[in-house]
Short mmCIF file of N, CA and C in Angstrom, two decimals:
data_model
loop_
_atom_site.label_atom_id
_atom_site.label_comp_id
_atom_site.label_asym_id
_atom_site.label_seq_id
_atom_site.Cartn_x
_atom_site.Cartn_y
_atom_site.Cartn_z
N UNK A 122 12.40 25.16 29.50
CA UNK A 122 12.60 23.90 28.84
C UNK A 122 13.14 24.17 27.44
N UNK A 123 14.21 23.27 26.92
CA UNK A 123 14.86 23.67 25.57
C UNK A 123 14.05 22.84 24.91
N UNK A 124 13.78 23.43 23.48
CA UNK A 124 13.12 23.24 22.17
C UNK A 124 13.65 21.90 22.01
N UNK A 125 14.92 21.05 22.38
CA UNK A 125 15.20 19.66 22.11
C UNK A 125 14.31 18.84 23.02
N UNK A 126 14.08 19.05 24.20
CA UNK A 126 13.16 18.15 25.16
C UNK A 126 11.91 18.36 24.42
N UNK A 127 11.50 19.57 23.66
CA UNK A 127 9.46 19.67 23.92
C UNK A 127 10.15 18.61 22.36
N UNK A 128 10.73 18.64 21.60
CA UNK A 128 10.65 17.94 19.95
C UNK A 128 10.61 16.05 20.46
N UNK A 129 11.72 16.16 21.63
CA UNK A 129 11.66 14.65 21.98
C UNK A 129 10.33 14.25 22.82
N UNK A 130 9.74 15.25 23.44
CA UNK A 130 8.32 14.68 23.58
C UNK A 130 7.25 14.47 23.23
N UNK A 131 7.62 15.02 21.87
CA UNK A 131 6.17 15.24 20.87
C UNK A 131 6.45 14.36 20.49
N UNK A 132 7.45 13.62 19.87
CA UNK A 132 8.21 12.29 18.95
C UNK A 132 7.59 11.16 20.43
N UNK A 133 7.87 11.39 21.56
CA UNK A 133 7.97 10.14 22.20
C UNK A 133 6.21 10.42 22.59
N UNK A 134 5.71 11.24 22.88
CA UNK A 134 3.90 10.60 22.53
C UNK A 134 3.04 10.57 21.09
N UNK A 135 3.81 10.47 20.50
CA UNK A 135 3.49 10.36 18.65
C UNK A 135 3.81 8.54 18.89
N UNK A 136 5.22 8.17 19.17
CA UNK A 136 5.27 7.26 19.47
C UNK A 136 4.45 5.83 20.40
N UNK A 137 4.07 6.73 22.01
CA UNK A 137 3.00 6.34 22.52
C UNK A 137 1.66 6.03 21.69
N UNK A 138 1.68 7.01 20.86
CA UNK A 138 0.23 7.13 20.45
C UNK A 138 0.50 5.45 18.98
N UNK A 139 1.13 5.87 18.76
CA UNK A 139 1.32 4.67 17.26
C UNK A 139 0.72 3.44 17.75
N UNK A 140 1.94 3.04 18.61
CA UNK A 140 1.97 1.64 19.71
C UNK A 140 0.74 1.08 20.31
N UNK A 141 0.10 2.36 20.94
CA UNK A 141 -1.27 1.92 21.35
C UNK A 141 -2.26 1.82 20.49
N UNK A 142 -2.03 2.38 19.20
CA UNK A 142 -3.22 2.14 18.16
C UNK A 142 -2.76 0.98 17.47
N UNK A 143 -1.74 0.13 17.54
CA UNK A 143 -1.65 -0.89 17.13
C UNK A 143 -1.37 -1.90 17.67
N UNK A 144 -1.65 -1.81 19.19
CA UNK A 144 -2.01 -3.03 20.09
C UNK A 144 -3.37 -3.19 19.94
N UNK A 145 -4.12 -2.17 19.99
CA UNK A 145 -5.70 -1.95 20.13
C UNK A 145 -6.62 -2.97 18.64
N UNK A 146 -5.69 -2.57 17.42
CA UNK A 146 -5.87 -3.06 16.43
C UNK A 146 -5.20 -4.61 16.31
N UNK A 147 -4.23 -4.69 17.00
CA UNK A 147 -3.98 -6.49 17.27
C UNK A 147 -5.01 -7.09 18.02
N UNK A 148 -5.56 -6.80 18.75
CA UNK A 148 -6.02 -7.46 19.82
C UNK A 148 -7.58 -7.49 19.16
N UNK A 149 -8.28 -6.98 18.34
CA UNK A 149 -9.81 -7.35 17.77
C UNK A 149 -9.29 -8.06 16.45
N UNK A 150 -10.42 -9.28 16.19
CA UNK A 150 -10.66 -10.13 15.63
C UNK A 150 -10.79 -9.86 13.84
N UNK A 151 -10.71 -10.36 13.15
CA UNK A 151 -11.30 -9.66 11.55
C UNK A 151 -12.19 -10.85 11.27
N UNK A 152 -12.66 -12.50 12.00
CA UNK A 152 -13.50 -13.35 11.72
C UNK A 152 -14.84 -12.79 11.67
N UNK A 153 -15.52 -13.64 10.46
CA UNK A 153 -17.00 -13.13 10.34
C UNK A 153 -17.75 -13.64 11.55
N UNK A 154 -18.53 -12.59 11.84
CA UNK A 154 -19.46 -12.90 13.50
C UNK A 154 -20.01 -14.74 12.89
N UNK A 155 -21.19 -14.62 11.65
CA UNK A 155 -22.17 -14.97 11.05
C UNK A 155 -21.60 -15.88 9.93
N UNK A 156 -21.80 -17.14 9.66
CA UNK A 156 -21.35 -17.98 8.38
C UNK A 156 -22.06 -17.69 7.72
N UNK A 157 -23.52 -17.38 7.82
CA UNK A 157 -24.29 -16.75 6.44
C UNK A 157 -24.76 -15.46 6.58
N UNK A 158 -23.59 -14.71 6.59
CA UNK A 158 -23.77 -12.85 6.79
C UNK A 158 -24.46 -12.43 5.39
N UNK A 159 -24.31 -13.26 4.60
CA UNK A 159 -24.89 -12.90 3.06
C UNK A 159 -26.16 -12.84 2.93
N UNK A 160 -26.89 -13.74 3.59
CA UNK A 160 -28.26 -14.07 3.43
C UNK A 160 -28.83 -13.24 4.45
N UNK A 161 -28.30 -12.93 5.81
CA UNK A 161 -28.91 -11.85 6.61
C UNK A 161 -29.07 -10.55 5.93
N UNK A 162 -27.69 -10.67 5.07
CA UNK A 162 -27.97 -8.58 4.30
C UNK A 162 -28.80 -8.66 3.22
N UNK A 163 -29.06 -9.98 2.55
CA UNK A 163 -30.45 -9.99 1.82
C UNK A 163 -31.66 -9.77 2.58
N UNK A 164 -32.04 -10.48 3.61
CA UNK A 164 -33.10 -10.68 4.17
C UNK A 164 -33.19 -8.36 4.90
N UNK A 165 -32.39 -8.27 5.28
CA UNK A 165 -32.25 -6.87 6.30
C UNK A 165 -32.60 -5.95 4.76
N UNK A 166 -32.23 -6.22 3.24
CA UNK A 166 -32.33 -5.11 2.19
C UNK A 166 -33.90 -5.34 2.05
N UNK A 167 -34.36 -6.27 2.44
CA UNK A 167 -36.14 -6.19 2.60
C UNK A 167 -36.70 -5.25 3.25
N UNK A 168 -35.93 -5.19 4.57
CA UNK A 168 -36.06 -4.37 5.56
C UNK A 168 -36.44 -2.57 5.09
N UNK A 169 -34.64 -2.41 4.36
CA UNK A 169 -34.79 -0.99 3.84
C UNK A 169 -36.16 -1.04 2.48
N UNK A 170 -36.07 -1.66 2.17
CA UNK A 170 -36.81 -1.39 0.87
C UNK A 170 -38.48 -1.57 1.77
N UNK A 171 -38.84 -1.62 2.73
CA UNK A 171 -40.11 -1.80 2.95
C UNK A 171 -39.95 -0.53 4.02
N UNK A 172 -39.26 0.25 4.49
CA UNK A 172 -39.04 1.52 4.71
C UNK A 172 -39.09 2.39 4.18
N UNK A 173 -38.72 2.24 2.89
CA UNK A 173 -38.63 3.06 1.57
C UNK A 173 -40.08 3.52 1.22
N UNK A 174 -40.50 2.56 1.12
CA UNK A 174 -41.75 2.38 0.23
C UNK A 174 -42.81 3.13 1.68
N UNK A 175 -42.54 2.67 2.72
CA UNK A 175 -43.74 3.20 4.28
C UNK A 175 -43.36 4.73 3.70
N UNK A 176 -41.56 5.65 3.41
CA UNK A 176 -41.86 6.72 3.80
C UNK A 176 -42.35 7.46 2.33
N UNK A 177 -42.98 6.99 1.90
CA UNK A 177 -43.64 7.54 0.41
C UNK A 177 -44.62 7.67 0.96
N UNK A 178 -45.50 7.61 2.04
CA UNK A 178 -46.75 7.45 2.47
C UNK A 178 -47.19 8.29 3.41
N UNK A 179 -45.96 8.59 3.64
CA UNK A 179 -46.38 9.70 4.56
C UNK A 179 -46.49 11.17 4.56
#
């Protein structure tokens, strides 16, 4: 096989590869799951901080 076919196939699955990482990335959403995602990561930093504090205890 000549060095021009293996260069055009590395280019044409570099290519493959692009295409499919940016169908993959079209096709999921960027909308927030949650309208109040804010108040869940308050309520969940209770969470860590009462973890925190259990592993001092042990």
């Amino acid at each position: 096989m000549s060095w021009k076919y293996i260069v055009i196939l590395i280019l044409a699955f570099f290519l493959v590869g692009i295409l499919s990482m940016v169908y993959v990335a079209h096709r999921q959403t960027n909308e927030m799951i949650d309208d109040n995602y804010y108040d869940k990561e308050l309520a969940y930093q209770g969470v860590i901080d009462a973890k925190k504090k259990y592993a001092r205890f042990k």
